[in-house]
Amino acid sequence: VTNDPALADRVRLFRNHGAHPKYHHQLIGGNFRLDALQAAVLRVKLKYLDSWTAARQANATFYCEQFKQAGLSYETQGKARIAHNRVVDMPTEAPDRRHIYNQFVVRCNFRDELAATLKASGIGTEIYYPVPLHVQACFHELGYLPGDMPASERAAAQSLAIPIYPELTNQQQMSVVHAIARFVYEQ
């Protein structure tokens, strides 16, 4: 509790990973939001974690199969599509690892246009981490400049999360796949 608005703002920044606005980090902060009530809720939800993870994994497998069938993955894209940079890249999972798919992030050179197309179709998306760490204000003193880490910058510019929540139905997923296919093939 404080009567100092500047101090209150600074404390809020620390509490929220130092971000304001969202994903733009002014300082190095943390996530200190697990209070006793949230811990109690988490204790009840914990028994469902494995089934939620399995459902997300099944949804990810379904997406990958459907994207391949629709010709939307790198291995099924025609050379003409690649030449026009209308490729939508799916996430990969290393054979010796287990992905929980908290997000299902595709990459596209026309990410913002794809996001707008999906939004117009009533499909929610999210752009996580639109600014790479090396150019965040909180790391300014490290001296990195735009262009110093091109792979990170490409990922920040191309990444788009599409729905993957456990209750997502195959029919809803097909709506997402069809909307992306229309975006890719009708351009």
N, CA and C of each residue as an Amber inpcrd file, in Angstrom:
protein
   561
   0.8560000  -1.1760000   0.0000000   0.0000000   0.0000000   0.0000000
   0.8910000   1.2240000   0.0000000   0.5530000   2.1480000  -0.8880000
   1.3260000   3.3840000  -0.9430000   0.4380000   4.5250000  -1.4290000
   0.8410000   5.7260000  -1.0690000   0.1570000   6.9040000  -1.5870000
   1.0130000   7.5970000  -2.6380000   2.0610000   6.9030000  -3.1000000
   2.9830000   7.4340000  -4.1060000   2.6920000   6.7460000  -5.4410000
   2.0210000   7.4380000  -6.3620000   1.6560000   6.8050000  -7.6430000
   2.8580000   6.2890000  -8.4270000   3.9750000   6.9820000  -8.3920000
   5.1660000   6.5280000  -9.1280000   5.6880000   5.2240000  -8.5450000
   5.7170000   5.1140000  -7.2290000   6.1580000   3.8820000  -6.5750000
   5.1870000   2.7420000  -6.8830000   3.8940000   3.0410000  -6.8470000
   2.8880000   2.0110000  -7.1640000   3.0830000   1.4900000  -8.5830000
   3.3250000   2.3920000  -9.5380000   3.5620000   1.9660000 -10.9180000
   4.8060000   1.1020000 -11.0310000   5.8710000   1.4860000 -10.3350000
   7.1200000   0.7150000 -10.3820000   6.9250000  -0.6770000  -9.7870000
   6.2170000  -0.7750000  -8.6870000   5.9550000  -2.0750000  -8.0560000
   5.1080000  -2.9430000  -8.9750000   4.1160000  -2.3400000  -9.6450000
   3.3000000  -3.0980000 -10.6070000   4.1670000  -3.6350000 -11.7440000
   5.1230000  -2.8300000 -12.1840000   6.0510000  -3.2960000 -13.2200000
   6.8210000  -4.5190000 -12.7360000   7.3770000  -4.4500000 -11.5350000
   8.1280000  -5.5920000 -10.9940000   7.2580000  -6.8340000 -10.9070000
   6.0070000  -6.6550000 -10.5040000   5.0960000  -7.7800000 -10.3180000
   4.7140000  -8.4340000 -11.6340000   4.7660000  -7.6760000 -12.7200000
   4.3110000  -8.1790000 -14.0120000   5.4680000  -8.2980000 -15.0000000
   6.5310000  -8.9450000 -14.5770000   7.6970000  -9.1840000 -15.4320000
   8.3450000  -7.9000000 -15.9370000   8.0440000  -6.7580000 -15.3300000
   8.6120000  -5.4950000 -15.7950000   8.0110000  -4.9970000 -17.0880000
   6.8450000  -5.5410000 -17.4680000   6.2550000  -5.2280000 -18.7730000
   5.1750000  -4.1580000 -18.6840000   5.3020000  -3.1660000 -19.5380000
   4.2510000  -2.1790000 -19.7850000   4.6140000  -1.3950000 -21.0250000
   3.8330000  -1.4680000 -22.0830000   2.6550000  -2.3160000 -22.2140000
   3.0420000  -3.7940000 -22.2970000   2.0420000  -4.6460000 -22.4690000
   2.2470000  -6.0860000 -22.5240000   3.3880000  -6.4460000 -23.4790000
   4.3060000  -7.2830000 -23.0100000   5.4480000  -7.8010000 -23.7730000
   6.5240000  -6.7530000 -24.0760000   6.4360000  -5.5830000 -23.5160000
   7.4650000  -4.5560000 -23.6680000   8.0430000  -4.2910000 -22.2810000
   9.1930000  -4.8740000 -22.0040000   9.7620000  -4.9040000 -20.6580000
  10.6580000  -3.7010000 -20.3980000  10.2230000  -2.8920000 -19.4580000
  10.9680000  -1.6980000 -19.0810000  12.0780000  -2.0250000 -18.0860000
  11.8630000  -3.0550000 -17.2830000  12.8560000  -3.4960000 -16.3040000
  12.6980000  -4.9910000 -16.0880000  13.6870000  -5.5870000 -15.4620000
  13.6330000  -7.0250000 -15.1940000  12.7510000  -7.2310000 -13.9740000
  11.6770000  -7.9490000 -14.1640000  10.7290000  -8.1850000 -13.0870000
  10.4880000  -9.6590000 -12.9030000   9.3770000 -10.0070000 -12.3150000
   9.0480000 -11.4040000 -12.0640000   7.5570000 -11.6130000 -12.1340000
   7.1430000 -12.8240000 -11.8450000   5.7330000 -13.1680000 -11.7890000
   5.4750000 -13.6150000 -10.3580000   4.9890000 -12.7180000  -9.5560000
   4.7990000 -12.9760000  -8.1300000   3.3220000 -13.0100000  -7.7820000
   2.5280000 -13.6820000  -8.6060000   1.0850000 -13.6260000  -8.4280000
   0.4890000 -14.8900000  -7.8200000   1.2810000 -15.7970000  -7.3010000
   0.7200000 -17.0080000  -6.7150000   0.4640000 -16.7710000  -5.2260000
  -0.7450000 -16.3250000  -4.9400000  -1.1160000 -16.1150000  -3.5440000
  -1.7730000 -17.3900000  -3.0170000  -2.2070000 -17.3740000  -1.7690000
  -2.7730000 -18.5630000  -1.1310000  -4.0280000 -19.0500000  -1.8520000
  -4.8770000 -18.1300000  -2.2890000  -6.1000000 -18.5280000  -2.9890000
  -5.7700000 -19.2120000  -4.3140000  -4.8380000 -18.6450000  -5.0810000
  -4.4450000 -19.2670000  -6.3490000  -3.7740000 -20.6150000  -6.1120000
  -3.0180000 -20.7340000  -5.0370000  -2.3890000 -22.0200000  -4.7050000
  -3.4550000 -23.0700000  -4.3990000  -4.5210000 -22.6830000  -3.7240000
  -5.6040000 -23.6180000  -3.4160000  -6.2970000 -24.0780000  -4.6960000
  -6.5380000 -23.1440000  -5.6140000  -7.1580000 -23.4990000  -6.8910000
  -6.2300000 -24.4240000  -7.6720000  -4.9530000 -24.0940000  -7.7030000
  -3.9820000 -24.9240000  -8.4100000  -3.9340000 -26.3340000  -7.8440000
  -4.0460000 -26.4580000  -6.5380000  -4.0120000 -27.7810000  -5.9160000
  -5.1590000 -28.6520000  -6.4270000  -6.3230000 -28.0700000  -6.6300000
  -7.4670000 -28.8110000  -7.1620000  -7.2440000 -29.1230000  -8.6440000
  -6.7150000 -28.1620000  -9.3990000  -6.5340000 -28.3370000 -10.8410000
  -5.3950000 -29.2860000 -11.1910000  -4.4480000 -29.4460000 -10.3170000
  -3.2490000 -30.2280000 -10.6090000  -3.5480000 -31.6490000 -11.0680000
  -4.6030000 -32.2580000 -10.5200000  -4.9290000 -33.6350000 -10.9040000
  -5.3970000 -33.7490000 -12.3540000  -5.7620000 -32.6170000 -12.9730000
  -6.2070000 -32.6180000 -14.3600000  -5.0870000 -32.3000000 -15.3490000
  -3.9270000 -31.9480000 -14.8460000  -2.8450000 -31.4720000 -15.7050000
  -2.4580000 -32.4820000 -16.7850000  -2.3040000 -33.7520000 -16.4300000
  -1.9070000 -34.7560000 -17.4220000  -2.9570000 -34.9310000 -18.5140000
  -4.2390000 -34.9150000 -18.1490000  -5.2750000 -35.0800000 -19.1740000
  -5.3640000 -33.8340000 -20.0550000  -5.1600000 -32.6560000 -19.4820000
  -5.1530000 -31.4320000 -20.2990000  -3.9670000 -31.4390000 -21.2620000
  -2.8170000 -31.8910000 -20.7680000  -1.6340000 -31.9720000 -21.6320000
  -1.8790000 -32.9660000 -22.7660000  -2.4490000 -34.1220000 -22.4450000
  -2.7420000 -35.1290000 -23.4780000  -3.7120000 -34.5700000 -24.5250000
  -4.6960000 -33.8130000 -24.0940000  -5.6540000 -33.2280000 -25.0430000
  -4.9650000 -32.1960000 -25.9400000  -4.0870000 -31.3890000 -25.3790000
  -3.3460000 -30.4180000 -26.1870000  -2.4500000 -31.1420000 -27.1950000
  -1.7990000 -32.2060000 -26.7490000  -0.9440000 -32.9790000 -27.6530000
  -1.7660000 -33.6010000 -28.7780000  -2.9310000 -34.1120000 -28.4620000
  -3.8070000 -34.6770000 -29.4960000  -4.2430000 -33.5830000 -30.4690000
  -4.5540000 -32.4030000 -29.9570000  -4.9300000 -31.2890000 -30.8270000
  -3.7660000 -30.8840000 -31.7200000  -2.5560000 -30.8800000 -31.1690000
  -1.3750000 -30.5300000 -31.9660000  -1.1640000 -31.5570000 -33.0830000
  -1.3120000 -32.8320000 -32.7690000  -1.1650000 -33.8850000 -33.7800000
  -2.2170000 -33.7060000 -34.8780000  -3.4450000 -33.4180000 -34.4760000
  -4.5190000 -33.2090000 -35.4440000  -4.2030000 -32.0140000 -36.3390000
  -3.7720000 -30.8970000 -35.7390000  -3.3930000 -29.7310000 -36.5400000
  -2.3260000 -30.1040000 -37.5660000  -1.2630000 -30.7580000 -37.1140000
  -0.1520000 -31.0880000 -38.0150000  -0.6330000 -31.9660000 -39.1730000
  -1.4660000 -32.9460000 -38.8660000  -2.0050000 -33.8120000 -39.9270000
  -2.8520000 -33.0090000 -40.9060000  -3.7030000 -32.1450000 -40.3860000
  -4.5920000 -31.3690000 -41.2430000  -3.8220000 -30.3270000 -42.0590000
  -2.8080000 -29.7160000 -41.4620000  -1.9890000 -28.7610000 -42.2170000
  -1.2590000 -29.4680000 -43.3520000  -0.7750000 -30.6840000 -43.1100000
  -0.1210000 -31.4480000 -44.1810000  -1.1230000 -31.7870000 -45.2790000
  -2.3050000 -32.2730000 -44.8950000  -3.3180000 -32.6230000 -45.8920000
  -3.7450000 -31.4200000 -46.7200000  -3.7410000 -30.2430000 -46.1150000
  -4.1400000 -29.0250000 -46.8300000  -2.9800000 -28.4100000 -47.6120000
  -1.8000000 -29.0430000 -47.5310000  -0.6390000 -28.5240000 -48.2470000
  -0.0600000 -27.2710000 -47.6190000  -0.2250000 -27.1330000 -46.3140000
   0.2150000 -25.9210000 -45.6300000   1.5230000 -26.0630000 -44.8780000
   2.1320000 -27.2330000 -44.9030000   3.3970000 -27.4060000 -44.1880000
   4.5450000 -27.3100000 -45.1830000   5.7480000 -27.0700000 -44.6840000
   6.9080000 -26.9180000 -45.5610000   7.0680000 -28.1030000 -46.5100000
   6.9020000 -29.3190000 -45.9930000   7.1470000 -30.4810000 -46.8570000
   6.0810000 -30.6580000 -47.9260000   4.9190000 -30.0130000 -47.7720000
   3.8760000 -30.1580000 -48.7850000   3.6720000 -28.8970000 -49.6070000
   4.3850000 -27.8230000 -49.2820000   4.2250000 -26.5800000 -50.0380000
   4.8500000 -26.7200000 -51.4180000   4.1730000 -26.2180000 -52.4240000
   4.7260000 -26.1900000 -53.7680000   5.7740000 -25.1020000 -53.8800000
   6.6680000 -25.2400000 -54.8340000   7.7360000 -24.2550000 -55.0140000
   7.1840000 -22.8660000 -55.2860000   6.0530000 -22.7700000 -55.9510000
   5.4710000 -21.4480000 -56.2290000   5.0900000 -20.7480000 -54.9290000
   4.5190000 -21.4850000 -53.9930000   4.1350000 -20.8930000 -52.7160000
   5.3720000 -20.4480000 -51.9420000   6.3990000 -21.2840000 -51.9210000
   7.6280000 -20.9290000 -51.2140000   8.2390000 -19.6830000 -51.8500000
   8.2110000 -19.6230000 -53.1670000   8.7790000 -18.4700000 -53.8590000
   8.0390000 -17.1930000 -53.4930000   6.7610000 -17.2980000 -53.2070000
   5.9770000 -16.1250000 -52.8240000   5.9490000 -15.9290000 -51.3090000
   6.7170000 -16.7060000 -50.5680000   6.8050000 -16.5910000 -49.1020000
   5.4610000 -16.7630000 -48.4080000   4.5680000 -17.5390000 -48.9790000
   3.2670000 -17.7630000 -48.3590000   3.2840000 -19.0800000 -47.5840000
   4.3840000 -19.3550000 -46.9110000   4.5380000 -20.5900000 -46.1670000
   4.1010000 -20.3710000 -44.7280000   3.3660000 -21.3300000 -44.1870000
   3.0090000 -21.3270000 -42.7780000   3.7500000 -22.5030000 -42.1540000
   4.6370000 -22.2130000 -41.2300000   5.4880000 -23.2370000 -40.6210000
   4.8960000 -23.6780000 -39.2880000   4.8380000 -24.9960000 -39.0840000
   4.2920000 -25.5710000 -37.8610000   5.3980000 -25.7680000 -36.8220000
   5.0160000 -25.8920000 -35.5560000   6.0180000 -26.2100000 -34.5340000
   6.5360000 -27.6330000 -34.7290000   7.7340000 -27.8640000 -34.2690000
   8.3160000 -29.2060000 -34.3350000   8.5410000 -29.7210000 -32.9190000
   8.5740000 -31.0120000 -32.8190000   8.7810000 -31.6610000 -31.5290000
   9.9410000 -32.6330000 -31.6790000  10.9720000 -32.4310000 -30.8910000
  12.1260000 -33.3290000 -30.9450000  11.7010000 -34.7240000 -30.5030000
  12.2310000 -35.7630000 -31.1700000  11.7840000 -37.1290000 -30.8680000
  12.0310000 -37.5630000 -29.4240000  13.0270000 -36.9990000 -28.7760000
  13.3350000 -37.4110000 -27.4110000  12.7930000 -36.4310000 -26.3650000
  11.7930000 -35.6420000 -26.7600000  11.2070000 -34.6420000 -25.8630000
   9.6830000 -34.7550000 -25.8660000   9.0670000 -34.1480000 -24.8700000
   7.6050000 -34.1100000 -24.7670000   7.1740000 -32.6560000 -24.7540000
   6.4000000 -32.2670000 -25.7430000   5.9000000 -30.9000000 -25.8560000
   4.5150000 -30.8560000 -25.2070000   4.2690000 -29.8670000 -24.3670000
   2.9400000 -29.7720000 -23.7440000   1.9870000 -28.8770000 -24.5280000
   2.5070000 -28.1350000 -25.5010000   1.6940000 -27.2720000 -26.3530000
   0.8140000 -26.3180000 -25.5410000   1.4590000 -25.6050000 -24.6220000
   0.7360000 -24.5380000 -23.9420000   0.2560000 -23.5220000 -24.9780000
   1.0550000 -23.3360000 -26.0230000   0.6520000 -22.5860000 -27.2000000
   0.9740000 -23.4340000 -28.4330000   0.2540000 -23.2030000 -29.5030000
   0.5700000 -23.8140000 -30.7880000   0.9340000 -22.6450000 -31.6920000
   2.2270000 -22.4650000 -31.8920000   2.7240000 -21.2860000 -32.5940000
   3.1430000 -21.6540000 -34.0090000   2.4900000 -21.0040000 -34.9660000
   2.8860000 -21.1360000 -36.3660000   3.7130000 -19.9120000 -36.7210000
   4.4790000 -20.0340000 -37.7920000   5.2720000 -18.8960000 -38.2540000
   4.9160000 -18.5960000 -39.6940000   4.8330000 -17.3110000 -39.9900000
   4.4180000 -16.8770000 -41.3120000   5.0260000 -15.5070000 -41.5830000
   5.5340000 -15.3120000 -42.8060000   6.0900000 -14.0090000 -43.1650000
   5.0310000 -12.9140000 -43.1960000   3.7690000 -13.3000000 -43.3230000
   2.6620000 -12.3490000 -43.3450000   1.8210000 -12.5170000 -42.0840000
   2.4930000 -12.6010000 -40.9460000   1.8490000 -12.9020000 -39.6650000
   0.7110000 -11.9470000 -39.3310000   0.9270000 -10.6520000 -39.4610000
  -0.1030000  -9.6950000 -39.0770000  -1.3360000  -9.8100000 -39.9670000
  -1.1220000 -10.0370000 -41.2570000  -2.2410000 -10.2270000 -42.1730000
  -2.9890000 -11.5170000 -41.8640000  -2.2450000 -12.5680000 -41.5330000
  -2.8700000 -13.8360000 -41.1590000  -3.6770000 -13.6530000 -39.8840000
  -3.1310000 -12.9610000 -38.8970000  -3.8540000 -12.7200000 -37.6440000
  -5.1430000 -11.9570000 -37.9090000  -5.0850000 -10.9580000 -38.7770000
  -6.2860000 -10.1760000 -39.1070000  -7.3230000 -11.0470000 -39.8090000
  -6.8730000 -11.9240000 -40.7070000  -7.7820000 -12.8300000 -41.4120000
  -8.4680000 -13.7650000 -40.4300000  -7.6980000 -14.3230000 -39.4970000
  -8.2770000 -15.2300000 -38.5100000  -9.2500000 -14.4860000 -37.5990000
  -8.8810000 -13.2840000 -37.1990000  -9.7730000 -12.4820000 -36.3580000
 -11.0880000 -12.2090000 -37.0760000 -11.0130000 -11.8890000 -38.3610000
 -12.2220000 -11.6350000 -39.1520000 -13.1000000 -12.8800000 -39.2400000
 -12.4930000 -14.0580000 -39.0880000 -13.2400000 -15.3200000 -39.1020000
 -13.6890000 -15.7330000 -37.7020000 -13.4530000 -14.8680000 -36.7140000
 -13.8530000 -15.1810000 -35.3420000 -12.9040000 -16.1190000 -34.6290000
 -11.6710000 -16.2140000 -35.1090000 -10.6840000 -17.1210000 -34.5240000
  -9.6690000 -16.2960000 -33.7390000  -9.5500000 -16.6030000 -32.4600000
  -8.6170000 -15.8850000 -31.5980000  -7.1780000 -16.3000000 -31.8460000
  -6.2850000 -15.3330000 -31.7660000  -4.8560000 -15.5810000 -31.8870000
  -4.1400000 -14.7340000 -30.8440000  -2.8610000 -14.9720000 -30.6890000
  -2.0440000 -14.1490000 -29.7990000  -0.6500000 -14.0510000 -30.3820000
  -0.0720000 -12.8920000 -30.2730000   1.3200000 -12.7000000 -30.6530000
   2.1110000 -12.5820000 -29.3590000   2.7610000 -13.6600000 -28.9850000
   3.5700000 -13.6650000 -27.7720000   4.9620000 -13.1310000 -28.1000000
   5.4680000 -12.3120000 -27.2450000   6.8480000 -11.8170000 -27.3360000
   7.1620000 -11.1820000 -28.6970000   6.4670000 -10.1040000 -29.0450000
   6.6910000  -9.4480000 -30.3300000   8.0150000  -8.6920000 -30.4120000
   8.6670000  -8.4930000 -29.2790000   9.9500000  -7.7940000 -29.2470000
  10.9840000  -8.7550000 -28.6650000  12.0530000  -9.0750000 -29.4230000
  13.0500000 -10.0050000 -28.8990000  13.7640000  -9.4290000 -27.6730000
  14.2330000 -10.3180000 -26.8100000  14.8490000  -9.8900000 -25.5540000
  15.9950000  -8.9040000 -25.7400000  16.8220000  -9.1190000 -26.7370000
  18.0270000  -8.2880000 -26.8550000  17.7300000  -6.8260000 -27.1860000
  16.5040000  -6.5120000 -27.6110000  16.1670000  -5.1110000 -27.8640000
  15.1040000  -4.5840000 -26.8940000  14.8230000  -5.3350000 -25.8530000
  13.9100000  -4.8540000 -24.8090000  14.6150000  -3.7570000 -24.0120000
  13.8490000  -2.7840000 -23.5570000  14.4060000  -1.6670000 -22.7840000
  15.1610000  -2.1470000 -21.5510000  14.6990000  -3.2180000 -20.9190000
  15.3340000  -3.6810000 -19.6830000  16.7450000  -4.2270000 -19.9240000
  17.0900000  -4.5290000 -21.1610000  18.4330000  -5.0260000 -21.4800000
  19.2270000  -4.0330000 -22.3240000  18.7960000  -2.8070000 -22.3580000
  19.4520000  -1.7670000 -23.1540000  20.9410000  -1.6440000 -22.8310000
  21.2860000  -1.7440000 -21.5450000  22.6860000  -1.5690000 -21.1420000
  23.6120000  -2.6540000 -21.6940000  23.0650000  -3.7370000 -22.2070000
  23.9010000  -4.7900000 -22.7920000  24.4340000  -4.3770000 -24.1660000
  23.8280000  -3.3710000 -24.7570000  24.3500000  -2.7970000 -25.9860000
  23.9440000  -3.4720000 -27.2840000  22.9840000  -4.3950000 -27.2360000
  22.5500000  -5.0450000 -28.4680000  21.6670000  -4.1030000 -29.2850000
  21.7370000  -4.2600000 -30.5780000  20.9660000  -3.4310000 -31.4930000
  20.1100000  -4.3130000 -32.3970000  19.0540000  -3.7400000 -32.9770000
  18.3120000  -4.5080000 -33.9830000  19.2670000  -4.9800000 -35.0770000
  19.1150000  -6.2360000 -35.4520000  20.0010000  -6.8330000 -36.4460000
  21.0710000  -7.7090000 -35.8270000  21.3280000  -7.5710000 -34.5160000
  22.3640000  -8.3740000 -33.8630000  21.9710000  -9.8370000 -33.7080000
  20.6970000 -10.1280000 -33.6220000  20.2200000 -11.5060000 -33.4520000
  19.0790000 -11.7580000 -34.4290000  19.4250000 -11.9650000 -35.6930000
  18.3880000 -12.0540000 -36.7390000  17.4060000 -13.2130000 -36.5640000
  17.8400000 -14.3400000 -36.0430000  16.9060000 -15.4590000 -35.8690000
  15.8350000 -15.1000000 -34.8380000  16.2330000 -14.4670000 -33.7500000
  15.2660000 -14.0350000 -32.7360000  14.3160000 -12.9900000 -33.3060000
  14.8530000 -12.0930000 -34.0980000  14.0220000 -11.0420000 -34.6800000
  13.0230000 -11.6070000 -35.6840000  13.4410000 -12.6070000 -36.4720000
  12.5020000 -13.2540000 -37.3990000  11.3970000 -13.9670000 -36.6230000
  11.7900000 -14.6870000 -35.5650000  10.7810000 -15.3950000 -34.7650000
   9.7830000 -14.4110000 -34.1640000  10.2620000 -13.2840000 -33.6590000
   9.3690000 -12.2770000 -33.0700000   8.4270000 -11.6910000 -34.1210000
   8.8950000 -11.5550000 -35.3420000   8.0880000 -10.9460000 -36.4120000
   7.1370000 -11.9400000 -37.0720000   7.4130000 -13.2530000 -36.9650000
   6.6410000 -14.2520000 -37.7030000   5.7000000 -15.0860000 -36.8410000
   5.8960000 -15.1390000 -35.5390000   5.1840000 -16.0910000 -34.6800000
   3.7660000 -15.6580000 -34.3640000   2.8560000 -16.6270000 -34.4660000
   1.4410000 -16.3990000 -34.1690000   0.8740000 -17.6500000 -33.5030000
   0.3250000 -17.4870000 -32.3240000  -0.2910000 -18.6170000 -31.6140000
  -1.7480000 -18.7450000 -32.0460000  -2.1270000 -19.9740000 -32.4020000
  -3.5120000 -20.2680000 -32.7640000  -4.1190000 -21.1320000 -31.6520000
  -5.4380000 -21.2620000 -31.6020000  -6.0840000 -21.9800000 -30.4940000
  -5.5790000 -23.4170000 -30.3510000  -5.3380000 -23.8310000 -29.1030000
  -4.8640000 -25.2020000 -28.8280000  -5.4320000 -25.7260000 -27.5060000
  -6.3000000 -25.0090000 -26.8560000  -6.7850000 -25.3870000 -25.5260000
  -7.3750000 -26.8030000 -25.5410000  -7.3720000 -27.4840000 -24.3910000
  -7.7630000 -28.9010000 -24.3480000  -9.1700000 -29.2020000 -24.8530000
 -10.1080000 -28.2810000 -24.6640000 -11.4980000 -28.5350000 -25.0530000
 -11.7790000 -28.2340000 -26.5250000 -10.7820000 -27.8110000 -27.2590000
 -10.9370000 -27.4850000 -28.6710000 -11.3730000 -28.7300000 -29.4490000
 -12.4240000 -28.6000000 -30.2330000 -12.9280000 -29.7520000 -30.9900000
 -12.2250000 -29.8360000 -32.3440000 -12.2900000 -31.0080000 -32.9520000
 -11.7300000 -31.1670000 -34.3000000 -12.4430000 -30.2540000 -35.2930000
 -13.7330000 -30.0560000 -35.1190000 -14.4850000 -29.1700000 -36.0130000
 -13.9690000 -27.7280000 -35.8870000 -13.7030000 -27.2880000 -34.6760000
 -13.1580000 -25.9480000 -34.4790000 -11.7590000 -25.8400000 -35.0920000
 -10.9780000 -26.8870000 -34.9260000  -9.6400000 -26.8890000 -35.5220000
  -9.7230000 -26.8310000 -37.0400000 -10.6660000 -27.5420000 -37.6200000
 -10.8140000 -27.5070000 -39.0740000 -11.1830000 -26.1010000 -39.5420000
 -11.9390000 -25.3660000 -38.7450000 -12.2510000 -23.9770000 -39.0930000
 -10.9740000 -23.1490000 -39.1470000 -10.0690000 -23.4030000 -38.2090000
  -8.7830000 -22.6950000 -38.1980000  -7.9680000 -23.0710000 -39.4340000
  -7.8700000 -24.3640000 -39.7130000  -7.1010000 -24.8440000 -40.8680000
  -7.6660000 -24.2680000 -42.1570000  -8.9860000 -24.2970000 -42.3050000
  -9.6040000 -23.7690000 -43.5310000  -9.3600000 -22.2670000 -43.6740000
  -9.4250000 -21.5280000 -42.5800000  -9.1820000 -20.0810000 -42.6510000
  -7.7370000 -19.7980000 -43.0540000  -6.8060000 -20.5800000 -42.5300000
  -5.4000000 -20.3910000 -42.9040000  -5.1840000 -20.7950000 -44.3500000
  -5.8150000 -21.8800000 -44.7880000  -5.6870000 -22.3130000 -46.1920000
  -6.2240000 -21.2350000 -47.1290000  -7.3640000 -20.6440000 -46.7860000
  -7.8950000 -19.5590000 -47.6130000  -6.8990000 -18.4060000 -47.6690000
  -6.3140000 -18.0710000 -46.5500000  -5.3230000 -16.9900000 -46.5140000
  -4.1380000 -17.3080000 -47.4140000  -3.6360000 -18.5380000 -47.3320000
  -2.4400000 -18.9040000 -48.1070000  -2.7450000 -19.0120000 -49.6000000
  -3.8190000 -19.6810000 -49.9480000  -4.0720000 -20.0010000 -51.3520000
  -4.8390000 -18.9430000 -52.1310000  -5.5220000 -18.0540000 -51.4440000
  -6.3220000 -17.0560000 -52.1490000  -5.6070000 -15.7190000 -52.2710000
  -4.3590000 -15.6690000 -51.9230000  -3.6100000 -14.4150000 -52.0090000
  -3.0080000 -14.2510000 -53.3900000
